[in-house]
GROMACS .gro file of C-alpha atoms in nm:
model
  143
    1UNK     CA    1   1.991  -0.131   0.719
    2UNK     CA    2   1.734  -0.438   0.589
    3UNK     CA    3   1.694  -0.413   0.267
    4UNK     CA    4   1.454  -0.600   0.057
    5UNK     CA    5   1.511  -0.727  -0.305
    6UNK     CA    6   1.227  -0.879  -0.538
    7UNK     CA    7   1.284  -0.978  -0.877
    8UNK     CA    8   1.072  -1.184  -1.159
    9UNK     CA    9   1.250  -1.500  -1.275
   10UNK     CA   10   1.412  -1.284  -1.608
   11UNK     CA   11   1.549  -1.065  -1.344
   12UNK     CA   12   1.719  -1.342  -1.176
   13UNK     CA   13   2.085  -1.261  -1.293
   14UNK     CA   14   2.081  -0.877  -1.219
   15UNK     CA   15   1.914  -0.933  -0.870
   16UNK     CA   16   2.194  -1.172  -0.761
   17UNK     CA   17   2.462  -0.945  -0.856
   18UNK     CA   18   2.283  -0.677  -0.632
   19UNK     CA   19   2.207  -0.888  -0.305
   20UNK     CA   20   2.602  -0.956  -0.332
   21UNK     CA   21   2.679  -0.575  -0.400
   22UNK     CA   22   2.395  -0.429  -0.130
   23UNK     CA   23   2.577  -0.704   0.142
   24UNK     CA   24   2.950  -0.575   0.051
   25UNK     CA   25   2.768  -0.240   0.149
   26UNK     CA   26   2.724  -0.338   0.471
   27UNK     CA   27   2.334  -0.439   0.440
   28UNK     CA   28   2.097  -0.696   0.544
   29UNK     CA   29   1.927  -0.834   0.258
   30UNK     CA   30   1.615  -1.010   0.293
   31UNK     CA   31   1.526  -1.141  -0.064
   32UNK     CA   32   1.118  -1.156  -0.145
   33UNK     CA   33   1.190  -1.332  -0.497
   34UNK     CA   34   0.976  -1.596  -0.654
   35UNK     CA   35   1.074  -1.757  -0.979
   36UNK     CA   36   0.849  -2.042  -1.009
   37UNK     CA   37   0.537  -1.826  -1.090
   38UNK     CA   38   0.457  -1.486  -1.237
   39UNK     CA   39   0.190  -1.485  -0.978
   40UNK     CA   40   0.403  -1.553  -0.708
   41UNK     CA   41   0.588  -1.256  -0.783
   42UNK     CA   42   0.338  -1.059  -0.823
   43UNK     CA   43   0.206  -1.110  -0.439
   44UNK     CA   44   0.558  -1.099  -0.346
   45UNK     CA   45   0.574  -0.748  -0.460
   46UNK     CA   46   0.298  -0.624  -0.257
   47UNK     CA   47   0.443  -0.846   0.089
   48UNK     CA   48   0.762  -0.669   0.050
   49UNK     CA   49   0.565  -0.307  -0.022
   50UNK     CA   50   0.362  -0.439   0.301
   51UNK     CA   51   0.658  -0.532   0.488
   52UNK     CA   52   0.826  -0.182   0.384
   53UNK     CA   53   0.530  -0.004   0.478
   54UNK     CA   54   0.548  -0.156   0.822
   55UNK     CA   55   0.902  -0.094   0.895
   56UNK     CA   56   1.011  -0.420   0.850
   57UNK     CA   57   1.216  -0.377   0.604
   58UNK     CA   58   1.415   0.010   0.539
   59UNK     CA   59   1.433   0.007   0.195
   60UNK     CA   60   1.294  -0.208  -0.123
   61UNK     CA   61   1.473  -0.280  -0.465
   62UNK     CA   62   1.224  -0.415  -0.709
   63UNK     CA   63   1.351  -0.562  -1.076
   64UNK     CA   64   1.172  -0.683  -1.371
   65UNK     CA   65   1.201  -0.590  -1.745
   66UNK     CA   66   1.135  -0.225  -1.722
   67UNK     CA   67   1.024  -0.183  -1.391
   68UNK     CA   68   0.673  -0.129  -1.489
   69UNK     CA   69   0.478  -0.391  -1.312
   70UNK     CA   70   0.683  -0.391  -0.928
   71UNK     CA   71   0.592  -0.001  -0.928
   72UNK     CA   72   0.239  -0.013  -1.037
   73UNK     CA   73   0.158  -0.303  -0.762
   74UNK     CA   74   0.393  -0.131  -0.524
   75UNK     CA   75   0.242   0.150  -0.541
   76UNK     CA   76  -0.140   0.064  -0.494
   77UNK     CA   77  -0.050  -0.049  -0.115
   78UNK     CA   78  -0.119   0.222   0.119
   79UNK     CA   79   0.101   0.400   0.275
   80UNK     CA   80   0.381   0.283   0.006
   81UNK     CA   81   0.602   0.544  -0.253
   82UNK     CA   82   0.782   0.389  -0.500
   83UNK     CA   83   0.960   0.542  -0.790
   84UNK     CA   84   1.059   0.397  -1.122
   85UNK     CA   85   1.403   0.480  -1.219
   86UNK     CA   86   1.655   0.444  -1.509
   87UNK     CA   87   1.898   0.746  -1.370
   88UNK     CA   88   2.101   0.862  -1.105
   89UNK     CA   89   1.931   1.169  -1.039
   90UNK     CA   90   1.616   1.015  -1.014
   91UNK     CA   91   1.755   0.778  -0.748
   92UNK     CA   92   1.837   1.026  -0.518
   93UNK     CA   93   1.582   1.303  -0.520
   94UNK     CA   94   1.294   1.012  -0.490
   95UNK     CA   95   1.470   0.909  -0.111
   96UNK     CA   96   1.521   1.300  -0.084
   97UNK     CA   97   1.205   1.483  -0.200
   98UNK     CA   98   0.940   1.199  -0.181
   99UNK     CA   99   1.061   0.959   0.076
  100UNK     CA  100   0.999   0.657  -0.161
  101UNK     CA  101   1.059   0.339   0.036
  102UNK     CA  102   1.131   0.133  -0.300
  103UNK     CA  103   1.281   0.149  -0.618
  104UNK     CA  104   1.147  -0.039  -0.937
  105UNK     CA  105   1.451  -0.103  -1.223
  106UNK     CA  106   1.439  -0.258  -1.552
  107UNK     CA  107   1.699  -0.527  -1.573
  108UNK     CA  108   1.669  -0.449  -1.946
  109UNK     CA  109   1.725  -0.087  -1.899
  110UNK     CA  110   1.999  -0.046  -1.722
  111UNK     CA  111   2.310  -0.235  -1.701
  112UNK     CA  112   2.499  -0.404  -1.376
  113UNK     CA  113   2.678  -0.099  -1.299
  114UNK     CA  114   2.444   0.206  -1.327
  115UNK     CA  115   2.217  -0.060  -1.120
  116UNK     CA  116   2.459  -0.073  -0.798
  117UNK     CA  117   2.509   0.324  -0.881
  118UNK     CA  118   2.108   0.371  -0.868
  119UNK     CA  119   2.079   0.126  -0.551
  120UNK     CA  120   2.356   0.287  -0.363
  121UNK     CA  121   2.216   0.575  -0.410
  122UNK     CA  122   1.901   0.488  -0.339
  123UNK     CA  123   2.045   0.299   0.019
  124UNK     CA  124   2.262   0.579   0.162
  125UNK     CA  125   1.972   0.882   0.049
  126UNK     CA  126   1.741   1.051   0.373
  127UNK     CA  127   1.451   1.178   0.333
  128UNK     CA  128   1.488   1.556   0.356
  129UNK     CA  129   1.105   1.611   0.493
  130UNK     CA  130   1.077   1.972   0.557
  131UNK     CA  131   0.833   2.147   0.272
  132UNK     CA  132   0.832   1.794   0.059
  133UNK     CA  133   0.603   1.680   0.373
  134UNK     CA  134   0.287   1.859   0.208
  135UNK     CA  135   0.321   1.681  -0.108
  136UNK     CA  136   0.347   1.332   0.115
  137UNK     CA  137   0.070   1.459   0.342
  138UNK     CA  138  -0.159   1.530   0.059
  139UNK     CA  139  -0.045   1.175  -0.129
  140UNK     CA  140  -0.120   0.999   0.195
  141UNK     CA  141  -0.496   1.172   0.219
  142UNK     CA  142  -0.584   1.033  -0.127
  143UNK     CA  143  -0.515   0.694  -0.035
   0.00000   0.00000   0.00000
C-alpha cells in the first residue's frame, strides 16, 4: 500500500517516527511534508488530499498540533473524507463506516505509541460499503 504522510514543521519528530513505523509495516511511504513554510504545508495538504482522491496514493496520515487545520483543508477537496482522531475506535470505524482516505492527528494529543496504534489501524481497516454507501452517496452530492 502507498501511503502518504504530511506534517507541519512542529510535527516533524512524530512524523519521522511514523514513516519508519508505516515502512516496518510493509508500506510505501511517500512523504508530502514541508517545513520551510506554513504555507507550504498548507498546499501540501490539499496535493496529498488531491493525490488521495485520485488514487495515487491509498491512504493519508496528516499531523499537526491537534489535527485541526490538515482535516479542515483536507476535507474541502472534493471527493476527499478525512477524520480527525485522538482514539482507537475512531481509527477504525472512519476506514470502516465512512471510507475516509486520511487521518488528521495532533502530535500534541497523542503520544508515539497510540499514534502507530491509530495509523495501523487506520492502514490495515476496509471500507465495509454496504448501507454506509448512502451516507457517502449523499456526502458526495453536497460537494
Amino acid at each position: 500500500m502507498n501511503v502518504a504522510i504530511c506534517s507541519d514543521k512542529t510535527s516533524k519528530n512524530l512524523r519521522q517516527v511514523l514513516k519508519v513505523y508505516i515502512t516496518a509495516l510493509g508500506h510505501k511511504v511517500k512523504d508530502y511534508s514541508d517545513d520551510e513554510s506554513l504555507e507550504g504545508y498548507l498546499k501540501q495538504i490539499v496535493t496529498a488530499s488531491k493525490d488521495a482522491v485520485e488514487k495515487k496514493v491509498d491512504r493519508v496520515v496528516f499531523i499537526d498540533s491537534v489535527g485541526g487545520k490538515s482535516f479542515a483543508i483536507s476535507s474541502k477537496v472534493k471527493g476527499m473524507v478525512t477524520a480527525c482522531i485522538t482514539d482507537e475506535h475512531s481509527a477504525k470505524m472512519t476506514r470502516n463506516h465512512n471510507g475516509a482516505q486520511a487521518i488528521a492527528i495532533g502530535s500534541n494529543l497523542v503520544n508515539e505509541n497510540l499514534a502507530k496504534s491509530l495509523v495501523k489501524i487506520f492502514i490495515e481497516k476496509d471500507f465495509l460499503a454496504g448501507r454506509h454507501m448512502v451516507r457517502i452517496d449523499m456526502l458526495n452530492k453536497m460537494c
